[in-house]
Every structure is written in C-alpha cells, then in structure tokens.
C-alpha cells in the first residue's frame, strides 16, 4: 500500500515518471551513437562515391566497437542486442546486429532471404514499423520474438533521417526482467500503478496480477478499479497510471 496521502500521489507519480525517463536515457544513448555514426558514414559515402548507402561490411565495421561496448556491461544487463536496419536507393535493405548470450557477445546473422523458412522479415516487424511512424524513441513489447531473441522482448527503436529521407532504424533488444524490476523499484511506494504502452498493454507494474503484456481493461472490469492519475512519458504511447477504487 502507498505511504502517500491522496494529495501527494500525483506528485509522487510525476517523480516516478522522471526516474523512468532517466532510466530510458540509458537506452537512448547507444541508439544515438549508432544514429550519429551511420549518418556520418552515409554523408561521407555520398560525398566521395556519389551514393549514400555504404556496404554491409562498411556499416558493420563502423558500428561494431560501440555496439560491443554497449553489450559488454555488468549484470544485470539492460540491453541484450543492438544494431541497425537500413534501406538503400534501390529499396534493398540490410540488418546488422550484435547479441549477448550467456556473456558471449557476437554478431548475429539473420536469414534475410524471403524464400527461406527462417526468413526474418524485420521490415514488417512492429519495432521497425513503429520507429518509421514515430518521432523520437519507441519501445514495443513485451512480445515473443521468434526470429530475433527467441524469448519475450522489449525492443527500443528510433528512425534515422537525412533531411526528409529515412536512412534506417537503430534498435536495441532489452532484457524484460531487468527493465521491469527496475521500474518496479520506482513504483514500489505508490498505490497500484502501471506503466502502459500502446493499446494499454502493461509494460510493468507494482501489482502481482498486472504482469507485462496483459491488457489493463479486463483487470479494471474485474476489480472495479479506475484510473486515478496519469503521467505521459516521452516514449511513444507510454503513460504511467495510478489506479484507485471507484467512488
């Protein structure tokens, strides 16, 4: 239960939202590094070779060290995978990605042949499409990533632009448990509070029955609780909401 008087709940919710924003900044920094490095590489390529998109290996060589440094972090690790999806003038695409599995950090090679059974159609994935439609950072999930992590995932993504042209999407797979446990700490002294994403799906909460991935509305119908205070976050479609009994 909350230790706050009702008049202080809104203020406490605002503080929790600020704490979450600070935590999300840890995700934004490596994505900003990818954006900067890839944008510079494309600009240099356009100036020297007359075309904007570099080769796969040029991209991999440019991004590799910063991606490896991001993944080489002590436990509990927040980011488990990171990389870039890009588009070219000929509308062909590419994906370069690094993963940390059991402390082994390596480049992950996805199957990008549409005729293969294990084809990873990332261009139609929610994280990719959401980034294309969003200004700023988007985080999708939790969802089961059958072709990426083979586990439940949260994926953060941000589109990379050059003037009015989309160059690609920088993205990172987050450890769901690490993220939700940290958010729980920010919410622990509040009344029943949920971090909601798109379609009011639960990202994290401080209530045992409000688990990640569930929709909030069935819980409200069952318990009779209602939304009390709401605090939007900078992540597209995210808000922090406290719940209270109906009058």
Short mmCIF file of C-alpha atoms in Angstrom, two decimals:
data_model
loop_
_atom_site.label_atom_id
_atom_site.label_comp_id
_atom_site.label_asym_id
_atom_site.label_seq_id
_atom_site.Cartn_x
_atom_site.Cartn_y
_atom_site.Cartn_z
CA UNK A 1 0.00 0.00 0.00
CA UNK A 2 1.01 3.60 -0.56
CA UNK A 3 2.58 5.69 2.19
CA UNK A 4 1.42 8.86 0.42
CA UNK A 5 -1.66 10.92 1.23
CA UNK A 6 -4.04 11.21 -1.74
CA UNK A 7 -2.98 14.80 -2.45
CA UNK A 8 0.63 13.66 -2.85
CA UNK A 9 0.01 10.75 -5.22
CA UNK A 10 0.14 12.92 -8.36
CA UNK A 11 3.46 14.43 -7.26
CA UNK A 12 4.90 11.01 -6.47
CA UNK A 13 3.72 9.74 -9.86
CA UNK A 14 5.50 12.62 -11.56
CA UNK A 15 8.71 11.73 -9.72
CA UNK A 16 8.40 8.07 -10.72
CA UNK A 17 7.91 9.11 -14.34
CA UNK A 18 11.05 11.26 -14.12
CA UNK A 19 13.01 8.30 -12.72
CA UNK A 20 11.81 6.09 -15.58
CA UNK A 21 12.78 8.75 -18.14
CA UNK A 22 16.28 8.85 -16.66
CA UNK A 23 16.47 5.07 -16.95
CA UNK A 24 15.26 5.17 -20.56
CA UNK A 25 18.07 7.62 -21.33
CA UNK A 26 20.47 4.70 -20.83
CA UNK A 27 18.85 3.12 -23.88
CA UNK A 28 18.75 6.30 -25.93
CA UNK A 29 22.48 6.98 -25.65
CA UNK A 30 23.73 3.93 -27.59
CA UNK A 31 20.98 4.40 -30.18
CA UNK A 32 22.13 7.99 -30.61
CA UNK A 33 25.69 6.73 -31.15
CA UNK A 34 24.50 4.41 -33.92
CA UNK A 35 22.50 7.23 -35.47
CA UNK A 36 25.47 9.58 -35.45
CA UNK A 37 27.97 7.05 -36.81
CA UNK A 38 25.67 5.78 -39.55
CA UNK A 39 24.60 9.28 -40.61
CA UNK A 40 28.24 10.37 -40.86
CA UNK A 41 29.14 7.26 -42.84
CA UNK A 42 26.30 7.89 -45.29
CA UNK A 43 27.30 11.53 -45.70
CA UNK A 44 30.95 10.60 -46.34
CA UNK A 45 29.85 7.94 -48.80
CA UNK A 46 27.67 10.40 -50.69
CA UNK A 47 30.50 12.94 -50.87
CA UNK A 48 33.17 10.50 -52.08
CA UNK A 49 31.31 7.81 -54.02
CA UNK A 50 28.26 9.66 -55.26
CA UNK A 51 25.79 7.38 -53.49
CA UNK A 52 24.54 7.47 -49.96
CA UNK A 53 24.33 3.88 -48.72
CA UNK A 54 27.57 2.13 -47.65
CA UNK A 55 28.17 -1.60 -47.98
CA UNK A 56 27.20 -4.10 -45.30
CA UNK A 57 30.78 -4.54 -44.13
CA UNK A 58 31.43 -0.80 -44.05
CA UNK A 59 28.42 -0.39 -41.80
CA UNK A 60 29.41 -3.33 -39.59
CA UNK A 61 32.98 -2.10 -39.22
CA UNK A 62 31.79 1.40 -38.32
CA UNK A 63 29.28 0.31 -35.69
CA UNK A 64 30.90 -2.79 -34.23
CA UNK A 65 33.00 -1.34 -31.42
CA UNK A 66 30.31 0.91 -29.98
CA UNK A 67 27.78 -1.95 -30.12
CA UNK A 68 30.20 -4.34 -28.43
CA UNK A 69 30.90 -1.76 -25.72
CA UNK A 70 27.16 -1.36 -25.12
CA UNK A 71 26.72 -5.11 -24.64
CA UNK A 72 29.84 -5.58 -22.52
CA UNK A 73 28.22 -4.38 -19.30
CA UNK A 74 28.00 -5.97 -15.84
CA UNK A 75 24.83 -7.74 -14.73
CA UNK A 76 22.01 -7.01 -14.59
CA UNK A 77 22.40 -6.08 -18.25
CA UNK A 78 19.66 -3.85 -19.67
CA UNK A 79 20.50 -4.19 -23.38
CA UNK A 80 20.91 -7.71 -24.81
CA UNK A 81 21.04 -6.94 -28.50
CA UNK A 82 21.70 -3.86 -30.60
CA UNK A 83 22.14 -2.91 -34.22
CA UNK A 84 20.84 -1.22 -37.32
CA UNK A 85 18.36 -1.86 -40.11
CA UNK A 86 18.77 0.30 -43.19
CA UNK A 87 17.32 0.98 -46.62
CA UNK A 88 19.07 1.87 -49.87
CA UNK A 89 18.33 3.82 -53.02
CA UNK A 90 17.34 0.57 -54.75
CA UNK A 91 14.91 -0.25 -51.89
CA UNK A 92 17.01 -3.20 -50.81
CA UNK A 93 17.63 -3.48 -47.12
CA UNK A 94 20.10 -4.76 -44.63
CA UNK A 95 20.38 -5.65 -40.98
CA UNK A 96 23.48 -5.78 -38.83
CA UNK A 97 23.10 -6.94 -35.24
CA UNK A 98 25.09 -7.95 -32.18
CA UNK A 99 23.84 -10.11 -29.31
CA UNK A 100 24.99 -11.12 -25.85
CA UNK A 101 24.04 -14.71 -24.99
CA UNK A 102 25.33 -16.17 -21.72
CA UNK A 103 28.02 -13.47 -21.58
CA UNK A 104 29.20 -14.35 -25.11
CA UNK A 105 28.98 -11.27 -27.33
CA UNK A 106 28.91 -11.88 -31.06
CA UNK A 107 27.42 -10.66 -34.29
CA UNK A 108 24.10 -12.32 -35.09
CA UNK A 109 23.41 -13.20 -38.72
CA UNK A 110 19.70 -13.22 -39.51
CA UNK A 111 18.28 -15.03 -42.54
CA UNK A 112 17.12 -12.28 -44.89
CA UNK A 113 16.18 -14.48 -47.86
CA UNK A 114 12.37 -14.22 -48.21
CA UNK A 115 12.26 -17.73 -49.70
CA UNK A 116 13.86 -19.34 -46.65
CA UNK A 117 11.80 -20.97 -43.89
CA UNK A 118 13.70 -19.00 -41.25
CA UNK A 119 13.36 -15.65 -43.06
CA UNK A 120 13.42 -12.75 -40.58
CA UNK A 121 11.04 -10.20 -42.07
CA UNK A 122 12.14 -7.34 -39.85
CA UNK A 123 10.77 -4.70 -42.24
CA UNK A 124 7.26 -5.79 -41.27
CA UNK A 125 8.10 -6.19 -37.59
CA UNK A 126 6.36 -3.99 -35.06
CA UNK A 127 9.55 -2.36 -33.79
CA UNK A 128 10.65 -1.36 -37.31
CA UNK A 129 7.26 -0.06 -38.43
CA UNK A 130 6.70 1.77 -35.15
CA UNK A 131 10.03 3.56 -35.48
CA UNK A 132 9.22 4.66 -39.03
CA UNK A 133 5.93 6.16 -37.82
CA UNK A 134 7.33 7.86 -34.72
CA UNK A 135 9.40 10.93 -33.99
CA UNK A 136 11.73 10.07 -31.15
CA UNK A 137 12.14 6.76 -29.37
CA UNK A 138 9.58 3.95 -29.47
CA UNK A 139 9.66 0.81 -27.33
CA UNK A 140 7.43 -2.11 -28.35
CA UNK A 141 6.51 -5.21 -26.40
CA UNK A 142 6.73 -7.30 -24.39
CA UNK A 143 6.27 -9.73 -27.29
CA UNK A 144 7.66 -13.13 -28.23
CA UNK A 145 10.49 -12.55 -30.69
CA UNK A 146 10.58 -15.88 -32.52
CA UNK A 147 13.10 -14.74 -35.16
CA UNK A 148 15.24 -12.47 -33.02
CA UNK A 149 15.80 -13.29 -29.36
CA UNK A 150 13.68 -16.49 -29.16
CA UNK A 151 12.29 -15.05 -25.93
CA UNK A 152 9.98 -12.33 -24.69
CA UNK A 153 11.44 -8.99 -25.63
CA UNK A 154 11.11 -5.27 -25.41
CA UNK A 155 12.64 -3.55 -28.42
CA UNK A 156 13.59 0.11 -28.44
CA UNK A 157 13.97 1.78 -31.81
CA UNK A 158 14.47 5.18 -33.40
CA UNK A 159 14.43 6.13 -37.07
CA UNK A 160 17.44 7.75 -38.72
CA UNK A 161 16.67 10.62 -41.07
CA UNK A 162 18.62 12.70 -43.58
CA UNK A 163 16.54 15.74 -44.42
CA UNK A 164 13.22 14.10 -45.45
CA UNK A 165 14.70 10.69 -46.26
CA UNK A 166 14.66 7.68 -43.94
CA UNK A 167 18.10 6.08 -43.84
CA UNK A 168 17.30 3.31 -41.39
CA UNK A 169 16.33 2.35 -37.86
CA UNK A 170 18.64 1.96 -34.86
CA UNK A 171 17.28 -0.57 -32.38
CA UNK A 172 18.06 -2.47 -29.18
CA UNK A 173 16.56 -5.55 -27.52
CA UNK A 174 16.02 -5.03 -23.79
CA UNK A 175 16.08 -7.60 -21.02
CA UNK A 176 12.43 -7.64 -19.94
CA UNK A 177 13.18 -8.76 -16.39
CA UNK A 178 15.92 -6.18 -15.84
CA UNK A 179 13.71 -3.40 -17.13
CA UNK A 180 10.56 -4.36 -15.23
CA UNK A 181 12.40 -4.98 -11.94
CA UNK A 182 13.96 -1.53 -12.11
CA UNK A 183 10.64 0.12 -12.92
CA UNK A 184 9.05 -1.75 -10.00
CA UNK A 185 11.57 -0.08 -7.67
CA UNK A 186 10.40 3.33 -8.88
CA UNK A 187 6.76 2.35 -8.25
CA UNK A 188 7.11 0.38 -5.02
CA UNK A 189 5.91 3.12 -2.66
CA UNK A 190 2.98 4.19 -4.85
CA UNK A 191 -0.56 2.80 -4.78
CA UNK A 192 -1.42 0.35 -7.58
CA UNK A 193 0.44 1.80 -10.56
CA UNK A 194 1.05 0.55 -14.08
CA UNK A 195 3.34 1.56 -16.90
CA UNK A 196 1.22 1.25 -20.03
CA UNK A 197 2.23 1.03 -23.66
CA UNK A 198 0.29 1.10 -26.92
CA UNK A 199 -3.22 -0.41 -26.70
CA UNK A 200 -2.95 -0.09 -22.90
CA UNK A 201 -0.74 -3.16 -22.66
CA UNK A 202 1.14 -3.43 -19.41
CA UNK A 203 4.90 -2.89 -19.54
CA UNK A 204 5.49 -3.04 -15.78
CA UNK A 205 3.58 -2.52 -12.53
CA UNK A 206 3.73 -2.81 -8.76
CA UNK A 207 0.83 -5.30 -8.58
CA UNK A 208 1.31 -9.07 -8.79
CA UNK A 209 -1.66 -9.60 -11.14
CA UNK A 210 -0.70 -6.84 -13.56
CA UNK A 211 2.02 -8.69 -15.45
CA UNK A 212 3.81 -7.49 -18.60
CA UNK A 213 1.94 -7.98 -21.86
CA UNK A 214 -1.59 -8.06 -20.39
CA UNK A 215 -4.28 -5.55 -21.30
CA UNK A 216 -5.37 -3.27 -18.46
CA UNK A 217 -9.11 -3.10 -19.24
CA UNK A 218 -10.03 -6.68 -18.16
CA UNK A 219 -8.38 -6.06 -14.78
CA UNK A 220 -10.37 -2.85 -14.30
CA UNK A 221 -13.63 -4.61 -15.15
CA UNK A 222 -12.88 -7.46 -12.74
CA UNK A 223 -11.74 -5.36 -9.78
CA UNK A 224 -13.83 -2.22 -10.19
CA UNK A 225 -10.73 -0.04 -10.01
CA UNK A 226 -10.45 3.03 -12.20
CA UNK A 227 -7.66 5.24 -13.48
CA UNK A 228 -6.81 7.94 -10.98
CA UNK A 229 -3.78 9.92 -12.17
CA UNK A 230 -1.92 9.69 -15.47
CA UNK A 231 1.56 10.89 -16.43
CA UNK A 232 2.67 10.63 -20.10
CA UNK A 233 6.25 9.67 -20.94
CA UNK A 234 8.47 10.62 -23.86
CA UNK A 235 8.29 7.08 -25.30
CA UNK A 236 5.58 6.91 -27.96
CA UNK A 237 2.29 5.68 -26.48
CA UNK A 238 3.61 5.22 -22.93
CA UNK A 239 1.97 6.55 -19.78
CA UNK A 240 2.24 5.92 -16.06
CA UNK A 241 -1.15 5.45 -14.38
CA UNK A 242 -2.28 5.02 -10.79
CA UNK A 243 -5.46 3.06 -10.04
CA UNK A 244 -8.00 3.67 -7.30
CA UNK A 245 -11.33 2.34 -6.11
CA UNK A 246 -14.42 3.89 -7.66
CA UNK A 247 -16.36 6.36 -5.54
#
